[in-house]
Amino acid sequence: MRILGVDPGLGVTGYGVIESRPSLRLIEAGVIRTKPAEGIARRLAKIYTALSEAITELKPDVLVIEKLYAHAKHPATAILMGHVRGVVCLLSGTRNLPLVSLPSTRVKKAVTGRGHAGKMQVQRMIQQALSLKTLPEPPDVADALAVAVTYSQSIQPKSAR
């Protein structure tokens, strides 16, 4: 099964595709960068187009993202992330690709053993889980891969764990 994990962000959107069987294997990972000067509509279109191309090329079976979490001190950030999440959800719907949202604490706990782990811990554990020679950089890539890895663990038969 191919799993596309996405870490939605307006400035940097991380993505990663893994194959979950027979063992975890990285297919492709990267980032989509946008600049504030491009304006919100252009930025969202760029993210939509890049993820759409990744879906066409990599043919994932499912799309996985983190549930939206907003800190009360930063409501504007949550709104902007919500726009990008909307683009990801739209892609899921238009491509008939199942969409799964996982809480960030569940992802971090599944990957590191701690629900409030730091970015570096997530990067190191994803490096280990996927047998990567280097840390997945930037952290947005590691976060995208972490949601994909977490989903892969949740779909495996209990006898295989």
Coordinates of N, CA and C in Angstrom, one line a residue:
M1 N 0.8 -1.2 0.0 CA 0.0 0.0 0.0 C 0.9 1.2 0.0
R2 N 0.5 2.2 -0.8 CA 1.2 3.5 -0.9 C 0.5 4.5 -0.1
I3 N 1.2 5.2 0.8 CA 0.6 6.2 1.7 C 1.2 7.6 1.5
L4 N 0.4 8.6 1.2 CA 0.9 9.9 1.0 C 0.6 10.7 2.3
G5 N 1.7 11.1 3.0 CA 1.5 11.9 4.2 C 1.8 13.4 3.8
V6 N 1.0 14.3 4.3 CA 1.2 15.7 4.1 C 1.2 16.5 5.4
D7 N 2.1 17.4 5.5 CA 2.2 18.4 6.6 C 1.9 19.7 6.0
P8 N 0.6 20.1 6.1 CA 0.2 21.4 5.4 C 0.7 22.6 6.1
G9 N 1.3 23.5 5.3 CA 1.7 24.8 5.8 C 1.7 25.7 4.6
L10 N 1.4 27.0 4.8 CA 1.3 27.9 3.7 C 2.7 28.3 3.1
G11 N 3.7 28.4 4.0 CA 5.0 28.7 3.6 C 5.8 27.5 3.1
V12 N 5.6 26.4 3.8 CA 6.3 25.1 3.5 C 5.3 24.0 3.8
T13 N 5.0 23.3 2.7 CA 4.1 22.1 2.9 C 5.1 20.9 2.6
G14 N 5.1 20.0 3.6 CA 5.9 18.8 3.5 C 5.1 17.7 3.0
Y15 N 5.7 16.8 2.2 CA 4.9 15.6 1.7 C 5.9 14.4 1.7
G16 N 5.3 13.2 1.8 CA 6.1 12.0 1.7 C 5.3 10.8 1.3
V17 N 5.8 10.0 0.4 CA 5.1 8.8 0.1 C 5.9 7.6 0.5
I18 N 5.3 6.7 1.2 CA 5.9 5.5 1.6 C 5.1 4.3 1.2
E19 N 5.8 3.2 1.1 CA 5.2 1.9 0.8 C 5.2 1.1 2.1
S20 N 4.1 0.6 2.5 CA 4.0 -0.1 3.8 C 4.3 -1.6 3.8
R21 N 4.2 -2.2 2.6 CA 4.4 -3.6 2.6 C 5.3 -4.1 1.5
P22 N 6.2 -5.0 1.7 CA 6.3 -5.9 2.9 C 6.9 -5.2 4.1
S23 N 7.7 -4.2 3.9 CA 8.3 -3.4 5.0 C 8.2 -1.9 4.6
L24 N 8.4 -1.0 5.5 CA 8.4 0.4 5.2 C 9.5 0.8 4.3
R25 N 9.1 1.6 3.3 CA 10.1 2.0 2.3 C 9.7 3.4 1.8
L26 N 10.7 4.3 1.8 CA 10.4 5.6 1.2 C 10.4 5.6 -0.3
I27 N 9.3 6.2 -0.9 CA 9.2 6.3 -2.3 C 9.7 7.7 -2.7
E28 N 9.2 8.7 -2.1 CA 9.6 10.1 -2.4 C 9.2 11.0 -1.3
A29 N 9.9 12.1 -1.1 CA 9.6 13.1 -0.1 C 10.1 14.4 -0.5
G30 N 9.4 15.5 -0.1 CA 9.9 16.8 -0.5 C 9.0 17.9 0.1
V31 N 9.3 19.1 -0.3 CA 8.6 20.3 0.2 C 8.1 21.1 -1.0
I32 N 7.0 21.8 -0.7 CA 6.5 22.8 -1.6 C 6.6 24.1 -0.9
R33 N 7.4 25.1 -1.5 CA 7.6 26.4 -0.8 C 6.8 27.4 -1.6
T34 N 6.2 28.3 -0.8 CA 5.6 29.5 -1.4 C 6.1 30.8 -0.6
K35 N 5.9 31.9 -1.3 CA 6.4 33.2 -0.7 C 5.2 34.1 -0.5
P36 N 5.2 34.8 0.6 CA 4.1 35.8 0.9 C 3.8 36.7 -0.3
A37 N 4.8 37.2 -1.0 CA 4.6 38.1 -2.1 C 3.7 37.5 -3.2
E38 N 3.6 36.2 -3.3 CA 2.8 35.6 -4.3 C 1.3 35.8 -4.1
G39 N 0.9 36.1 -2.9 CA -0.5 36.2 -2.6 C -1.1 34.9 -2.3
I40 N -2.2 34.9 -1.5 CA -2.8 33.7 -1.0 C -3.3 32.8 -2.1
A41 N -4.0 33.3 -3.1 CA -4.6 32.5 -4.1 C -3.5 31.8 -4.9
R42 N -2.4 32.5 -5.3 CA -1.3 31.9 -6.0 C -0.6 30.8 -5.2
R43 N -0.4 31.1 -3.9 CA 0.2 30.2 -3.0 C -0.6 28.8 -2.9
L44 N -1.9 29.0 -2.7 CA -2.7 27.8 -2.6 C -2.7 27.0 -4.0
A45 N -2.8 27.7 -5.1 CA -2.8 27.1 -6.4 C -1.4 26.3 -6.6
K46 N -0.3 26.9 -6.1 CA 1.0 26.2 -6.3 C 1.0 24.9 -5.5
I47 N 0.5 25.0 -4.3 CA 0.4 23.8 -3.4 C -0.5 22.7 -4.0
Y48 N -1.7 23.2 -4.5 CA -2.6 22.3 -5.2 C -2.0 21.6 -6.4
T49 N -1.3 22.3 -7.2 CA -0.7 21.8 -8.5 C 0.4 20.8 -8.1
A50 N 1.3 21.2 -7.2 CA 2.4 20.3 -6.9 C 1.9 19.0 -6.2
L51 N 0.9 19.1 -5.3 CA 0.4 17.8 -4.7 C -0.3 17.0 -5.7
S52 N -1.1 17.7 -6.6 CA -1.8 17.0 -7.7 C -0.8 16.2 -8.6
E53 N 0.3 16.8 -8.9 CA 1.3 16.1 -9.8 C 1.9 14.9 -9.0
A54 N 2.1 15.1 -7.7 CA 2.7 14.0 -6.9 C 1.7 12.8 -6.9
I55 N 0.4 13.1 -6.7 CA -0.6 12.1 -6.7 C -0.6 11.3 -8.1
T56 N -0.6 12.1 -9.1 CA -0.6 11.5 -10.5 C 0.6 10.6 -10.7
E57 N 1.8 11.1 -10.3 CA 3.0 10.3 -10.5 C 3.2 9.2 -9.6
L58 N 2.9 9.4 -8.3 CA 3.2 8.4 -7.3 C 2.1 7.4 -6.9
K59 N 0.9 7.7 -7.4 CA -0.3 6.9 -7.2 C -0.5 6.3 -5.8
P60 N -0.7 7.2 -4.8 CA -0.9 6.7 -3.4 C -2.3 6.1 -3.3
D61 N -2.5 5.2 -2.4 CA -3.8 4.6 -2.1 C -4.6 5.4 -1.1
V62 N -3.9 6.2 -0.3 CA -4.6 7.0 0.8 C -3.8 8.2 1.0
L63 N -4.4 9.3 1.5 CA -3.8 10.6 1.8 C -4.0 10.8 3.3
V64 N -2.9 11.1 4.0 CA -3.0 11.2 5.5 C -2.5 12.6 5.9
I65 N -3.2 13.3 6.8 CA -2.8 14.6 7.3 C -3.0 14.6 8.8
E66 N -2.4 15.5 9.5 CA -2.7 15.7 10.9 C -3.9 16.5 11.0
K67 N -4.7 16.2 12.1 CA -5.9 17.0 12.4 C -5.4 18.5 12.7
L68 N -6.3 19.4 12.5 CA -6.0 20.8 12.7 C -5.9 21.1 14.2
Y69 N -4.8 21.7 14.6 CA -4.6 22.1 16.0 C -4.3 23.6 16.0
A70 N -5.0 24.4 16.8 CA -4.7 25.8 16.8 C -4.4 26.2 18.2
H71 N -3.4 27.0 18.4 CA -3.0 27.6 19.7 C -3.8 28.9 19.8
A72 N -4.4 29.1 20.9 CA -5.2 30.3 21.1 C -4.4 31.6 20.9
K73 N -3.1 31.6 21.0 CA -2.3 32.8 20.8 C -2.0 33.1 19.4
H74 N -2.3 32.1 18.5 CA -2.0 32.3 17.1 C -3.2 31.9 16.1
P75 N -4.3 32.6 16.3 CA -5.5 32.2 15.4 C -5.2 32.4 13.9
A76 N -4.5 33.4 13.6 CA -4.2 33.6 12.1 C -3.5 32.5 11.5
T77 N -2.5 31.9 12.2 CA -1.8 30.8 11.7 C -2.7 29.6 11.5
A78 N -3.6 29.4 12.4 CA -4.6 28.3 12.2 C -5.4 28.5 11.0
I79 N -5.8 29.7 10.8 CA -6.7 30.0 9.6 C -5.9 29.7 8.3
L80 N -4.7 30.2 8.2 CA -3.9 30.0 7.1 C -3.6 28.5 6.8
M81 N -3.3 27.8 7.9 CA -3.1 26.3 7.8 C -4.4 25.7 7.3
G82 N -5.5 26.2 7.8 CA -6.8 25.7 7.4 C -7.1 25.8 5.9
H83 N -6.6 26.9 5.3 CA -6.7 27.1 3.9 C -5.9 25.9 3.1
V84 N -4.7 25.7 3.6 CA -3.9 24.6 3.0 C -4.5 23.3 3.2
R85 N -5.1 23.0 4.4 CA -5.8 21.8 4.7 C -6.9 21.6 3.7
G86 N -7.6 22.7 3.4 CA -8.8 22.7 2.5 C -8.3 22.2 1.1
V87 N -7.2 22.7 0.7 CA -6.6 22.3 -0.6 C -6.3 20.8 -0.6
V88 N -5.8 20.3 0.5 CA -5.5 18.9 0.6 C -6.8 18.1 0.6
C89 N -7.8 18.5 1.3 CA -9.1 17.8 1.3 C -9.7 17.9 0.0
L90 N -9.6 19.0 -0.7 CA -10.2 19.1 -2.1 C -9.5 18.1 -3.0
L91 N -8.2 18.0 -2.9 CA -7.5 17.0 -3.8 C -8.0 15.6 -3.5
S92 N -8.1 15.3 -2.2 CA -8.6 14.0 -1.8 C -10.0 13.7 -2.5
G93 N -10.9 14.7 -2.4 CA -12.2 14.5 -3.0 C -12.2 14.4 -4.5
T94 N -11.4 15.3 -5.2 CA -11.4 15.3 -6.6 C -10.7 14.1 -7.2
R95 N -9.8 13.5 -6.4 CA -9.0 12.4 -6.9 C -9.5 11.1 -6.4
N96 N -10.7 11.2 -5.6 CA -11.3 10.0 -5.1 C -10.3 9.2 -4.2
L97 N -9.5 9.9 -3.5 CA -8.4 9.3 -2.6 C -8.9 9.4 -1.2
P98 N -9.0 8.2 -0.5 CA -9.4 8.3 0.9 C -8.5 9.2 1.7
L99 N -9.2 10.0 2.6 CA -8.5 11.0 3.5 C -8.6 10.5 4.9
V100 N -7.5 10.5 5.6 CA -7.4 10.2 7.0 C -6.8 11.3 7.8
S101 N -7.4 11.8 8.9 CA -6.8 12.8 9.7 C -6.4 12.2 11.1
L102 N -5.2 12.4 11.5 CA -4.7 11.9 12.7 C -4.3 13.0 13.7
P103 N -4.6 12.9 15.0 CA -4.2 13.9 15.9 C -2.6 13.9 16.0
S104 N -2.0 15.1 16.1 CA -0.6 15.2 16.2 C 0.0 14.4 17.4
T105 N -0.7 14.4 18.5 CA -0.2 13.7 19.7 C -0.1 12.2 19.4
R106 N -1.1 11.7 18.7 CA -1.1 10.3 18.3 C 0.1 10.0 17.4
V107 N 0.3 10.8 16.4 CA 1.4 10.7 15.5 C 2.8 10.6 16.3
K108 N 3.0 11.6 17.1 CA 4.2 11.7 17.9 C 4.4 10.5 18.8
K109 N 3.3 10.1 19.4 CA 3.4 9.0 20.3 C 3.7 7.7 19.6
A110 N 3.1 7.5 18.4 CA 3.4 6.3 17.6 C 4.8 6.3 17.1
V111 N 5.3 7.4 16.8 CA 6.7 7.5 16.2 C 7.8 7.5 17.2
T112 N 7.6 8.3 18.3 CA 8.6 8.4 19.3 C 8.4 7.8 20.6
G113 N 7.1 7.5 20.9 CA 6.7 7.0 22.2 C 6.2 8.1 23.2
R114 N 6.3 9.3 22.7 CA 5.9 10.5 23.5 C 5.0 11.4 22.7
G115 N 3.8 11.7 23.2 CA 2.8 12.5 22.5 C 3.2 13.9 22.3
H116 N 4.2 14.4 23.0 CA 4.6 15.8 22.9 C 6.1 15.9 22.6
A117 N 6.6 15.0 21.7 CA 8.0 14.9 21.3 C 8.3 16.2 20.5
G118 N 9.6 16.5 20.5 CA 10.1 17.6 19.7 C 10.3 17.2 18.2
K119 N 10.6 18.2 17.4 CA 10.8 18.0 16.0 C 12.0 17.1 15.7
M120 N 13.1 17.4 16.5 CA 14.3 16.6 16.3 C 14.1 15.1 16.6
Q121 N 13.3 14.8 17.6 CA 13.0 13.4 18.0 C 12.2 12.8 16.9
V122 N 11.3 13.5 16.3 CA 10.5 12.9 15.2 C 11.4 12.7 14.0
Q123 N 12.3 13.6 13.7 CA 13.2 13.4 12.6 C 14.0 12.2 12.8
R124 N 14.6 12.0 13.9 CA 15.5 10.9 14.2 C 14.7 9.5 14.1
M125 N 13.5 9.5 14.6 CA 12.8 8.3 14.6 C 12.3 7.9 13.2
I126 N 12.0 8.9 12.4 CA 11.6 8.7 11.0 C 12.8 8.2 10.2
Q127 N 14.0 8.8 10.5 CA 15.2 8.3 9.9 C 15.4 6.8 10.2
Q128 N 15.2 6.5 11.4 CA 15.4 5.1 11.8 C 14.3 4.2 11.2
A129 N 13.1 4.6 11.3 CA 12.0 3.8 10.8 C 12.1 3.5 9.3
L130 N 12.6 4.4 8.5 CA 12.7 4.3 7.1 C 14.1 3.9 6.6
S131 N 15.0 3.7 7.6 CA 16.4 3.3 7.3 C 17.0 4.3 6.3
L132 N 16.9 5.6 6.7 CA 17.5 6.7 5.9 C 18.9 7.0 6.3
K133 N 19.7 7.3 5.4 CA 21.1 7.6 5.7 C 21.3 9.0 6.4
T134 N 20.4 9.9 6.1 CA 20.4 11.2 6.7 C 19.1 11.6 7.3
L135 N 19.1 12.6 8.2 CA 17.8 13.1 8.8 C 16.9 13.6 7.7
P136 N 15.7 13.3 7.7 CA 14.7 14.0 6.8 C 14.7 15.5 7.1
E137 N 15.0 16.3 6.1 CA 15.0 17.7 6.2 C 14.2 18.4 5.1
P138 N 13.5 19.5 5.4 CA 13.4 20.1 6.7 C 12.4 19.3 7.6
P139 N 12.1 19.7 8.8 CA 11.2 19.0 9.7 C 9.8 18.8 9.1
D140 N 9.4 19.6 8.2 CA 8.1 19.4 7.5 C 8.0 18.1 6.8
V141 N 9.1 17.7 6.2 CA 9.2 16.4 5.5 C 9.1 15.3 6.5
A142 N 9.8 15.4 7.6 CA 9.7 14.4 8.7 C 8.3 14.3 9.2
D143 N 7.6 15.4 9.4 CA 6.3 15.4 9.9 C 5.3 14.7 8.9
A144 N 5.5 15.0 7.7 CA 4.6 14.3 6.6 C 4.9 12.8 6.6
L145 N 6.1 12.4 6.7 CA 6.5 11.0 6.8 C 6.0 10.4 8.0
A146 N 6.0 11.1 9.1 CA 5.5 10.6 10.4 C 4.0 10.2 10.4
V147 N 3.2 11.1 9.7 CA 1.8 10.7 9.6 C 1.6 9.5 8.7
A148 N 2.4 9.4 7.7 CA 2.3 8.2 6.8 C 2.7 6.9 7.6
V149 N 3.8 7.0 8.3 CA 4.3 5.9 9.1 C 3.2 5.5 10.1
T150 N 2.7 6.5 10.8 CA 1.6 6.2 11.8 C 0.4 5.5 11.2
Y151 N 0.0 5.9 10.1 CA -1.1 5.3 9.4 C -0.8 3.9 9.0
S152 N 0.5 3.7 8.5 CA 0.9 2.3 8.1 C 0.8 1.4 9.3
Q153 N 1.2 1.8 10.5 CA 1.2 1.0 11.7 C -0.3 0.7 12.1
S154 N -1.2 1.6 11.8 CA -2.6 1.3 12.2 C -3.3 0.4 11.3
I155 N -2.8 0.2 10.1 CA -3.5 -0.7 9.1 C -3.0 -2.1 9.1
Q156 N -1.8 -2.3 9.7 CA -1.2 -3.6 9.7 C -2.0 -4.6 10.6
P157 N -2.2 -5.8 10.1 CA -2.9 -6.8 11.0 C -2.2 -6.9 12.3
K158 N -3.0 -7.1 13.4 CA -2.4 -7.2 14.7 C -1.4 -8.4 14.8
S159 N -1.6 -9.4 14.1 CA -0.7 -10.6 14.1 C 0.7 -10.2 13.5
A160 N 0.7 -9.1 12.7 CA 2.0 -8.8 12.1 C 2.8 -7.8 12.9
R161 N 2.2 -7.3 14.0 CA 2.9 -6.3 14.8 C 3.8 -6.9 15.8

